[in-house]
PDB file of C-alpha atoms in Angstrom:
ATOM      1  CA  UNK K   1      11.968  13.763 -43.893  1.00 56.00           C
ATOM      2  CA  UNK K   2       8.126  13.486 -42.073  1.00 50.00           C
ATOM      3  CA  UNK K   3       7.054  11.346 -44.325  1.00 56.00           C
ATOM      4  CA  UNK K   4      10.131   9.183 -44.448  1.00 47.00           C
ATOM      5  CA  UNK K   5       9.657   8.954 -40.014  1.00 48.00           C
ATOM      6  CA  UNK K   6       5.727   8.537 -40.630  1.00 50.00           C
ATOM      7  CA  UNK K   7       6.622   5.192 -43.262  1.00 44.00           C
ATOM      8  CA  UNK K   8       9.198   4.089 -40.874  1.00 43.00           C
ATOM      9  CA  UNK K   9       7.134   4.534 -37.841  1.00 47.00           C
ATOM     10  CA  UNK K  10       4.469   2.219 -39.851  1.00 47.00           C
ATOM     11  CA  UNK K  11       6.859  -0.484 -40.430  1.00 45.00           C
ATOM     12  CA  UNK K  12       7.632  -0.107 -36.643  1.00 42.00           C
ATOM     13  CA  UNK K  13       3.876  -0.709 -35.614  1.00 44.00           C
ATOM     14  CA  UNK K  14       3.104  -3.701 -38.459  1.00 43.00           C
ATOM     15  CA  UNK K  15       6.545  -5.804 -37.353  1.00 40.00           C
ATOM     16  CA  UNK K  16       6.491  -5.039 -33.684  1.00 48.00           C
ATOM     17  CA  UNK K  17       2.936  -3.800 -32.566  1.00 67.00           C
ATOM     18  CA  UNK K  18       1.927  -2.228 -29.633  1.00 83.00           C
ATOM     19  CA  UNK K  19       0.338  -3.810 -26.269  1.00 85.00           C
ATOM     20  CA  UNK K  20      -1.644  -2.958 -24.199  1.00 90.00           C
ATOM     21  CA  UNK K  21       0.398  -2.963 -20.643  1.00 85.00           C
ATOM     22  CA  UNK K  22      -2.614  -4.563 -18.473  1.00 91.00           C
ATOM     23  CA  UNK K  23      -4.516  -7.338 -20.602  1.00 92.00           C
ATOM     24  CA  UNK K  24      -2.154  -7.567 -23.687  1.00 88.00           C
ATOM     25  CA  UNK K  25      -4.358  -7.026 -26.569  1.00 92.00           C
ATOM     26  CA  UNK K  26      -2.407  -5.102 -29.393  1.00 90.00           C
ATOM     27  CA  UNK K  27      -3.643  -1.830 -29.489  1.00 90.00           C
ATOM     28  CA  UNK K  28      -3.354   0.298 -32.947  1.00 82.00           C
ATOM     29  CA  UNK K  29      -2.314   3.540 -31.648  1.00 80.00           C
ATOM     30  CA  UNK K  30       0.658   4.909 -29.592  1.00 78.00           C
ATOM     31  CA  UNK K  31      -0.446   3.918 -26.330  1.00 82.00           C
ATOM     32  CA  UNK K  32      -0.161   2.374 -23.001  1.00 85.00           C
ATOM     33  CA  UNK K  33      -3.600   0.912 -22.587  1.00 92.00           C
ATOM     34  CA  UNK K  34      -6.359  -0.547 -25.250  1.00 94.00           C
ATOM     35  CA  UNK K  35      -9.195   1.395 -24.876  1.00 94.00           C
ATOM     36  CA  UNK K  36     -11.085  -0.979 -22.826  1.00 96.00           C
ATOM     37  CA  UNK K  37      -8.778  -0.665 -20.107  1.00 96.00           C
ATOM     38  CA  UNK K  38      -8.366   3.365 -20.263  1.00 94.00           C
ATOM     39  CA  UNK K  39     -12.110   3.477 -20.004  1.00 96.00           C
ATOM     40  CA  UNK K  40     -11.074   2.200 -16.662  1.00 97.00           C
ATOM     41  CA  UNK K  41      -8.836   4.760 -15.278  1.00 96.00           C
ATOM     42  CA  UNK K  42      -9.802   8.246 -13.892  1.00 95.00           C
ATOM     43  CA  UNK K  43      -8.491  11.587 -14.563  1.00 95.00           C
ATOM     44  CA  UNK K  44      -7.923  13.781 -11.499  1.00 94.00           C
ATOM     45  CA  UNK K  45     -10.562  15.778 -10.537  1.00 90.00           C
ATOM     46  CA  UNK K  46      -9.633  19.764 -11.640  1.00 89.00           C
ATOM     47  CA  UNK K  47     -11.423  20.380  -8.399  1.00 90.00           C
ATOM     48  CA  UNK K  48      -8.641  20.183  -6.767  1.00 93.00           C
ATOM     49  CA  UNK K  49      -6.348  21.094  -3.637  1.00 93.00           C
ATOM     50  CA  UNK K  50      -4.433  23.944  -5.195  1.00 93.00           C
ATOM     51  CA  UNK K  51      -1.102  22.260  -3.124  1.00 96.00           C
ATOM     52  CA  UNK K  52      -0.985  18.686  -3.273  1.00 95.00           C
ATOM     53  CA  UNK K  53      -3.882  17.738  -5.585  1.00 95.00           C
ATOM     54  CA  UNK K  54      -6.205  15.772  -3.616  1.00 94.00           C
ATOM     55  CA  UNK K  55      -9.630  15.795  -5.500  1.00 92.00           C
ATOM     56  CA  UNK K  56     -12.776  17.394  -3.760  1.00 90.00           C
ATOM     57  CA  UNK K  57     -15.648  15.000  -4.449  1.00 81.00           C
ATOM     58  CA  UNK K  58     -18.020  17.135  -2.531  1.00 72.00           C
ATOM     59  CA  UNK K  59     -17.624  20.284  -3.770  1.00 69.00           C
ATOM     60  CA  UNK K  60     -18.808  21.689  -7.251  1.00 65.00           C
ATOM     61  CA  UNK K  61     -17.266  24.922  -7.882  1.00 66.00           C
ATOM     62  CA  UNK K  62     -13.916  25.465  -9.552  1.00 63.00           C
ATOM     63  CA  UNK K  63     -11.125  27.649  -7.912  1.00 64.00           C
ATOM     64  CA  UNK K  64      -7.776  28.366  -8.188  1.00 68.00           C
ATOM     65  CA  UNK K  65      -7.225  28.432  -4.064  1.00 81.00           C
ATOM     66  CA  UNK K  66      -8.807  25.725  -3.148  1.00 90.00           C
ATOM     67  CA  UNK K  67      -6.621  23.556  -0.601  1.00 92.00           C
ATOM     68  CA  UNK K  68      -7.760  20.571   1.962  1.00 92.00           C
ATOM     69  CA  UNK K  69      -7.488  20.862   5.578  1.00 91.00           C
ATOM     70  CA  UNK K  70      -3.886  19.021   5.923  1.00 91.00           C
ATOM     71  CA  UNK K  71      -2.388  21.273   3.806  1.00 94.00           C
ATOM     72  CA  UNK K  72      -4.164  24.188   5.535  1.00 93.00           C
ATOM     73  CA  UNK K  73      -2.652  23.487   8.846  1.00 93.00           C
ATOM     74  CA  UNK K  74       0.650  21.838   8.242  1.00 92.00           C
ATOM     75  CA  UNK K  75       1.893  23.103   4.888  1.00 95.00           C
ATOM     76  CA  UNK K  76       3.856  20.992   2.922  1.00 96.00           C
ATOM     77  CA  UNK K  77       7.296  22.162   1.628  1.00 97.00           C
ATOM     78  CA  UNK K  78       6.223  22.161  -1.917  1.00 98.00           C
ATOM     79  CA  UNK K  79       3.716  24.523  -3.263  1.00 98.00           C
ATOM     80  CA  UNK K  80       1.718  22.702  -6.057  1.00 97.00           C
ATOM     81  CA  UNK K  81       1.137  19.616  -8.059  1.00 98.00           C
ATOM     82  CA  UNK K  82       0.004  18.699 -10.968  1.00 98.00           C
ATOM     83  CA  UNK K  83      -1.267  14.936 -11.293  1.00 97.00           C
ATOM     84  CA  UNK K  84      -2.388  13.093 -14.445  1.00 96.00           C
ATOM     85  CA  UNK K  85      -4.421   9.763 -12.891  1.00 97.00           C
ATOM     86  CA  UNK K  86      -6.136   8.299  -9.986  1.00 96.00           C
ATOM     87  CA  UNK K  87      -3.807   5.313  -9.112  1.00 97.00           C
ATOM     88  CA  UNK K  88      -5.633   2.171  -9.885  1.00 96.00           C
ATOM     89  CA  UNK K  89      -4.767  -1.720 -10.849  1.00 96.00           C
ATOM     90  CA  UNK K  90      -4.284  -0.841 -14.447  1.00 96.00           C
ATOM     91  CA  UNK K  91      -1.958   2.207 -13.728  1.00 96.00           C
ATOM     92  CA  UNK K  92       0.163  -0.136 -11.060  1.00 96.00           C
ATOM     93  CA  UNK K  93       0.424  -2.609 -13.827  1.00 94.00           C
ATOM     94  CA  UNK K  94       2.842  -0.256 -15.990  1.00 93.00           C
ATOM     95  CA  UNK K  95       4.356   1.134 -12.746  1.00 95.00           C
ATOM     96  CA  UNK K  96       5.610  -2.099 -11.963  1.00 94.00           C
ATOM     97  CA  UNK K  97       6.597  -3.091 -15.664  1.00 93.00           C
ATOM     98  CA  UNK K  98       8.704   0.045 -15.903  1.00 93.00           C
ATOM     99  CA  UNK K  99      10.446  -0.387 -12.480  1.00 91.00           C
ATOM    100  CA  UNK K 100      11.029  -4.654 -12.311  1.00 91.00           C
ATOM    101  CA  UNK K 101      10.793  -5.485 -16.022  1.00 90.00           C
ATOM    102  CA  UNK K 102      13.032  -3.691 -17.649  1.00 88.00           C
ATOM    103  CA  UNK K 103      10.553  -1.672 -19.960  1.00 91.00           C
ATOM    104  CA  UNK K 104      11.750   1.245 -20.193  1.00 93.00           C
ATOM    105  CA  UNK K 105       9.678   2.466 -22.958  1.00 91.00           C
ATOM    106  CA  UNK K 106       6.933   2.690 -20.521  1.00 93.00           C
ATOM    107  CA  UNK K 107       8.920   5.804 -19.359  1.00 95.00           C
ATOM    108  CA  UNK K 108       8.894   7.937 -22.361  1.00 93.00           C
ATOM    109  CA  UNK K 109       4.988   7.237 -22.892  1.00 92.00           C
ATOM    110  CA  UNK K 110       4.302   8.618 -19.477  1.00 95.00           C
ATOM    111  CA  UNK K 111       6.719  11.753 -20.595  1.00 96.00           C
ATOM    112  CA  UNK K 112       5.339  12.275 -23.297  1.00 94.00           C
ATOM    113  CA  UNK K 113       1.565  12.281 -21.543  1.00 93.00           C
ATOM    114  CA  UNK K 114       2.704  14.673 -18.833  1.00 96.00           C
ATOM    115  CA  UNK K 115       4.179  17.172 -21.885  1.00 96.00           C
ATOM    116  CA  UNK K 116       1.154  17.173 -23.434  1.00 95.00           C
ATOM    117  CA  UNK K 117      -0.962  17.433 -20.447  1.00 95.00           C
ATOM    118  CA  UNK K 118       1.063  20.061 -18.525  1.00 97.00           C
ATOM    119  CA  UNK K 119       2.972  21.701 -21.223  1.00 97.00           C
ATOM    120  CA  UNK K 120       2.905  25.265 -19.407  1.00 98.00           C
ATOM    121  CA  UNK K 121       3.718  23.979 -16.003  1.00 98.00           C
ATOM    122  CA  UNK K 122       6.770  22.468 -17.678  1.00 98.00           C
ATOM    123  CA  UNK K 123       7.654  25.385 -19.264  1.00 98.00           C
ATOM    124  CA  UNK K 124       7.307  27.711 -15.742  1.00 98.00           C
ATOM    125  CA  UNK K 125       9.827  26.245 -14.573  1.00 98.00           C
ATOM    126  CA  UNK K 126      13.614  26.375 -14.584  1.00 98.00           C
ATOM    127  CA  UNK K 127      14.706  23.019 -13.635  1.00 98.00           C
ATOM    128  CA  UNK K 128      13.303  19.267 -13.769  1.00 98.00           C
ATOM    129  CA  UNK K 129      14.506  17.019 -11.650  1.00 98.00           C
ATOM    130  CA  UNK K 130      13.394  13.399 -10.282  1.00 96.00           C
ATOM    131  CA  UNK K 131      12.838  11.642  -6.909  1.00 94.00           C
ATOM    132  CA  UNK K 132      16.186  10.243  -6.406  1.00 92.00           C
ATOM    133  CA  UNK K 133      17.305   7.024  -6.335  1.00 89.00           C
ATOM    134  CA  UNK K 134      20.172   5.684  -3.490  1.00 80.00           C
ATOM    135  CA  UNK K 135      23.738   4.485  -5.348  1.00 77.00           C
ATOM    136  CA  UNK K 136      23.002   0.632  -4.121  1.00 84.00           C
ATOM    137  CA  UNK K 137      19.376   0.389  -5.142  1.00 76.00           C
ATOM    138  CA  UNK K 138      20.580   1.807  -8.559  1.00 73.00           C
ATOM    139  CA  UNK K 139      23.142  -0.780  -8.760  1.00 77.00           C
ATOM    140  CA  UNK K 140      20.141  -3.456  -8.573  1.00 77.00           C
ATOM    141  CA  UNK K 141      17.889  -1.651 -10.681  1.00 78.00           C
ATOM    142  CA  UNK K 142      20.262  -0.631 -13.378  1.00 83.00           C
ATOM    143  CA  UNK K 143      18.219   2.565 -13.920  1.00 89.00           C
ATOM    144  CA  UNK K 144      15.659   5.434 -11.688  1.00 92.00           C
ATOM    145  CA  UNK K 145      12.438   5.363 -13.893  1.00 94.00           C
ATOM    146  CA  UNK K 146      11.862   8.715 -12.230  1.00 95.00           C
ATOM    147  CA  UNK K 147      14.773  10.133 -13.680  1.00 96.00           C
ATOM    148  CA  UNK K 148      14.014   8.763 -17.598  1.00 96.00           C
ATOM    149  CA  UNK K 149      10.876  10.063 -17.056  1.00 97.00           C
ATOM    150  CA  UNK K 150      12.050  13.832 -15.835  1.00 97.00           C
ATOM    151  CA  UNK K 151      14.853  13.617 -18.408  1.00 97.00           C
ATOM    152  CA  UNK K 152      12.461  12.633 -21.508  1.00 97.00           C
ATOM    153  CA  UNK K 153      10.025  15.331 -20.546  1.00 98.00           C
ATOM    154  CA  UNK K 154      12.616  18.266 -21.140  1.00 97.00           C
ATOM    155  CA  UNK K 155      15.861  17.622 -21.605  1.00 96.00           C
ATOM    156  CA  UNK K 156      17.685  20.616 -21.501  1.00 97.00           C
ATOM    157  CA  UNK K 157      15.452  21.789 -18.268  1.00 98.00           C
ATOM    158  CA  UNK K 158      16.634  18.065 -16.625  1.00 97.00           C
ATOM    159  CA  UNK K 159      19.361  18.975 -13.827  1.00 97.00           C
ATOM    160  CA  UNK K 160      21.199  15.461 -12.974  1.00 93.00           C
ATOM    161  CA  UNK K 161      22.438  14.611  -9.884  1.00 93.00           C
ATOM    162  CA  UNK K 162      20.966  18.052  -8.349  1.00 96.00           C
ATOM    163  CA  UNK K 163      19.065  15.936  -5.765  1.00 95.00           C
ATOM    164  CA  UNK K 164      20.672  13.329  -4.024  1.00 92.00           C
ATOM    165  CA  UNK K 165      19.424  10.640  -1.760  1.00 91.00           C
ATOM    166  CA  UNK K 166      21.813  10.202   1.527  1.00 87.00           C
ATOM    167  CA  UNK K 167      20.577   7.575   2.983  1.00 73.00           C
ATOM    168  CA  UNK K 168      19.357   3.938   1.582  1.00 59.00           C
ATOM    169  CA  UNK K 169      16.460   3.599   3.545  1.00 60.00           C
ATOM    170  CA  UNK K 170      13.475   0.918   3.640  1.00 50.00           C
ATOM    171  CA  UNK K 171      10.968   0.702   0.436  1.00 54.00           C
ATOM    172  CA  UNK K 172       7.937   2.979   1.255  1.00 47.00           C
ATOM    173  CA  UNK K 173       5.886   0.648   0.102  1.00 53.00           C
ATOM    174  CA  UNK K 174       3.499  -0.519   2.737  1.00 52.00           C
ATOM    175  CA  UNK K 175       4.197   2.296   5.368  1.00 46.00           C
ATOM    176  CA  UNK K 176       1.792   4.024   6.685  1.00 56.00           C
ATOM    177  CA  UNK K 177       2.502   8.230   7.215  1.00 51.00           C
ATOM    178  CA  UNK K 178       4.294   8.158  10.651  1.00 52.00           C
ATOM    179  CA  UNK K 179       6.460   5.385   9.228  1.00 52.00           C
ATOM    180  CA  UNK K 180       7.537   6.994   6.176  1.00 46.00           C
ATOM    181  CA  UNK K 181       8.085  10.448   7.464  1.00 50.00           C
ATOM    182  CA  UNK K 182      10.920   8.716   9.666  1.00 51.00           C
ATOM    183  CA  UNK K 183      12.142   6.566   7.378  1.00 49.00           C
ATOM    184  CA  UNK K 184      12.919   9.424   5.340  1.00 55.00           C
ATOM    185  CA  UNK K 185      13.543  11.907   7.395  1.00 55.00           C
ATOM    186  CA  UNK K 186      17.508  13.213   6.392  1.00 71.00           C
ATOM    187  CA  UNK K 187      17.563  10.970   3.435  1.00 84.00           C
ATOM    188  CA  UNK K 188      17.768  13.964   0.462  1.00 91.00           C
ATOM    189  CA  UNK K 189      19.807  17.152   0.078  1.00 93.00           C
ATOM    190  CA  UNK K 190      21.120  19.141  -3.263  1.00 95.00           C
ATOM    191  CA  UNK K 191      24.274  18.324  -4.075  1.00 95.00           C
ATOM    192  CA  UNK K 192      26.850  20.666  -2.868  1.00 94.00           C
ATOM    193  CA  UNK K 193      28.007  21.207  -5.894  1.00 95.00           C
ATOM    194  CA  UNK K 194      25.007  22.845  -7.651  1.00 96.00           C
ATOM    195  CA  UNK K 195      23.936  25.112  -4.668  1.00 94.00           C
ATOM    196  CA  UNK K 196      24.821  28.126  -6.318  1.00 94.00           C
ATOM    197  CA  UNK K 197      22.504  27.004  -9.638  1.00 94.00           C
ATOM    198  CA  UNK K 198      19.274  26.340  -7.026  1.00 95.00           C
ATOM    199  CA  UNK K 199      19.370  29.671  -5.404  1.00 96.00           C
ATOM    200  CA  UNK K 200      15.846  31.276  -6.135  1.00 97.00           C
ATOM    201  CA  UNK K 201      15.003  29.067  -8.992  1.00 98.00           C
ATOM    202  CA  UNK K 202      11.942  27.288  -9.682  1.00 99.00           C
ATOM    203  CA  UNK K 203      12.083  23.372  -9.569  1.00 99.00           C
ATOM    204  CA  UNK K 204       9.630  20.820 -11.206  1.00 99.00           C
ATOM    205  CA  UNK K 205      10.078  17.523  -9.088  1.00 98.00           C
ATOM    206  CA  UNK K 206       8.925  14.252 -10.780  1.00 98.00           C
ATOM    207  CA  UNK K 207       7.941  11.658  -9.882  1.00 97.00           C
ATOM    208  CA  UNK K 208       6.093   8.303 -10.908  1.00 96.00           C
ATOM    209  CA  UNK K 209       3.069   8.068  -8.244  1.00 96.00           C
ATOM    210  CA  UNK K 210       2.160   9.879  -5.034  1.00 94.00           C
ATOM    211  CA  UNK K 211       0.473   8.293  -2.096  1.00 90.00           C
ATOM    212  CA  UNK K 212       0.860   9.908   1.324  1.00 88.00           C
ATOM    213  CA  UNK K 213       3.183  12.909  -0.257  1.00 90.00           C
ATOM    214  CA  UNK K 214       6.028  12.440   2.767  1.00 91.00           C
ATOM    215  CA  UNK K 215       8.997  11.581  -0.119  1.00 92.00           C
ATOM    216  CA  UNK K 216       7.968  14.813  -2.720  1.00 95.00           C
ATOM    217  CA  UNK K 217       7.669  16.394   1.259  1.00 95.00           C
ATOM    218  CA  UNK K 218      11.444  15.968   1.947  1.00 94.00           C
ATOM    219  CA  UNK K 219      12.942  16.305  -1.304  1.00 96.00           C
ATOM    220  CA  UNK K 220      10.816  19.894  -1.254  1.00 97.00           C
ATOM    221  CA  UNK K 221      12.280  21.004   1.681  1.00 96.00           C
ATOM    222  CA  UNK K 222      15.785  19.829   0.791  1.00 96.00           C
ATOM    223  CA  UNK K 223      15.348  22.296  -2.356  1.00 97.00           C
ATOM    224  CA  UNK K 224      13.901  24.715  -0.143  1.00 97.00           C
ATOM    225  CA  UNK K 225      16.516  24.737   2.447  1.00 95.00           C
ATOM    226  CA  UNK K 226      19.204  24.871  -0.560  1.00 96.00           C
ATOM    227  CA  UNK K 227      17.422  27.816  -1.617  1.00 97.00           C
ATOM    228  CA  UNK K 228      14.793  27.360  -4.361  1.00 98.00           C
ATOM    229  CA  UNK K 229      11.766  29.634  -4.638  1.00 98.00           C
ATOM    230  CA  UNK K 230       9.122  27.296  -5.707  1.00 98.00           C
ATOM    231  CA  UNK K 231       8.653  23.736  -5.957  1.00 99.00           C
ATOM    232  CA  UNK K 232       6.157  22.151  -7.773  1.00 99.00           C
ATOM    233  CA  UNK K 233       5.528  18.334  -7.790  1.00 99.00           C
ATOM    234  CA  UNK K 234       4.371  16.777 -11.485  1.00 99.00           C
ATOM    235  CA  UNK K 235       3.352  12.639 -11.134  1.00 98.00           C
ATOM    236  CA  UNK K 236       1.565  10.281 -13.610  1.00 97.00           C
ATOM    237  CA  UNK K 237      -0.817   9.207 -10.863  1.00 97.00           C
ATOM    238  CA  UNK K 238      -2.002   9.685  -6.932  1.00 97.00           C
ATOM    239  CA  UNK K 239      -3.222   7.343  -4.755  1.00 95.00           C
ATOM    240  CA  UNK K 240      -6.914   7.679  -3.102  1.00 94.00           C
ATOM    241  CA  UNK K 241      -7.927   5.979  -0.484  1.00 85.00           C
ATOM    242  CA  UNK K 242     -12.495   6.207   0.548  1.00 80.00           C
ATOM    243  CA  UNK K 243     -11.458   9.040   3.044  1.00 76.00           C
ATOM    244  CA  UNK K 244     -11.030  11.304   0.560  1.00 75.00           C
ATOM    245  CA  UNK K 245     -14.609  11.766  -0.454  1.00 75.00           C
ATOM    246  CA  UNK K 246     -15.265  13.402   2.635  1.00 70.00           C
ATOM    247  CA  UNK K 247     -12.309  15.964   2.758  1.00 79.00           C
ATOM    248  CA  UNK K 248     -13.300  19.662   2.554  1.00 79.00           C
ATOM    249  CA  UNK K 249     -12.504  22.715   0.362  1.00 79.00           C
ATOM    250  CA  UNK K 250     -11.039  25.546   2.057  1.00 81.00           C
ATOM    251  CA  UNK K 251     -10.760  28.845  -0.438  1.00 80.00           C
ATOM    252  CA  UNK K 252      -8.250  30.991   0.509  1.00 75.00           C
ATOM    253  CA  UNK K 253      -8.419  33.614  -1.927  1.00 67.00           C
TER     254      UNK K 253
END
């Protein structure tokens, strides 16, 4: 049977070969990006905020409590994440293929990457579920690509419909914090239905990319509020902006 899926999977790649999502050259291996353009994008930093991930360029020792100064004095709702890139040109480019062109293959590569990145994380937890998408927007779109990405990383941990978005509010995109923490403020709750299954569970929220952490922020706290014990966010990239070079570990072991 392996070798009969290895065969066919060769047929697959001669006939219909992959590209690569940014410059288009076919690329020989399972991928998103030829290696030219991967050479390109960053990994996280593991020197890390412990909470929301922001990389600490200055400082050189590892540690498992290490969190930045926002997170020190206004706590988000969510209690780690777990990030795979540094947001750049190249990553936006399959981003924005996956959400306006239909490619929905684009979603089970980035699944698959986060499996075999964050395995454990995946398997600490009791639920997945995905930033969610508002009834009229998902009549335009036709699909969430943060829900085939949650549901193709596990998917007898993915819980649909457990996190519901109230309100249709105004794309994010552009906003700066202030803006977006009132645009979304009492947009998400957990369906009334599933309240019982939430209580003192431990949620892993996906998402595609992170950039000022206000929408993984409110769907936290609606889990919270609904009675989860821990939330932990898991994304394919975060934006950086130059600021963050100067941001300072805080240990708090």
């Amino acid at each position: 049977m392996k070798i009969f899926k290895n065969f066919f999977k060769k047929i697959v790649q001669i006939f219909f070969p992959s590209v690569c999502l940014y410059c288009q050259k076919i690329i020989s291996y399972d991928g998103l990006f030829c290696k030219e353009c991967f050479l390109k994008i960053k990994f996280i930093s593991p020197i890390k905020c412990k909470i929301c991930s922001l990389p600490f360029a200055k400082q050189k020792n590892f540690g498992k409590h290490l969190i930045c100064l926002n997170c020190l004095t206004k706590k988000p709702f969510f209690d780690e994440t777990y990030v795979l890139y540094v947001y750049n040109y190249i990553i936006g480019q399959a981003i924005l293929d996956l959400k306006f062109k239909d490619k929905t293959f684009i979603a089970y590569k980035i699944a698959n990457f986060l499996k075999i990145n964050f395995y454990q994380v995946i398997k600490d937890n009791d639920y997945i579920v995905s930033v969610p998408m508002h009834y009229k927007k998902l009549r335009l779109r036709k699909f969430n690509h943060a829900n085939l990405i949650a549901r193709n990383i596990d998917p007898k941990k993915y819980f649909a419909n457990l996190l519901i978005r109230k309100k249709n509010s105004v794309s994010q995109l552009g906003l700066k914090r202030g803006k977006r923490q009132k645009n979304l403020r009492k947009t998400f709750e957990v369906n009334h239905r599933y309240l019982n299954n939430i209580k003192n569970k431990k949620i892993l929220l996906v998402d595609d990319v992170m950039t000022t952490s206000t929408t993984a922020n409110f769907c936290a706290k609606a889990l919270k509020k609904a009675g989860a014990r821990k939330v932990t966010v898991l994304l394919f990239a975060k934006t950086l902006d130059k600021s963050y070079r100067y941001i300072k570990a805080y240990n708090i072991e």
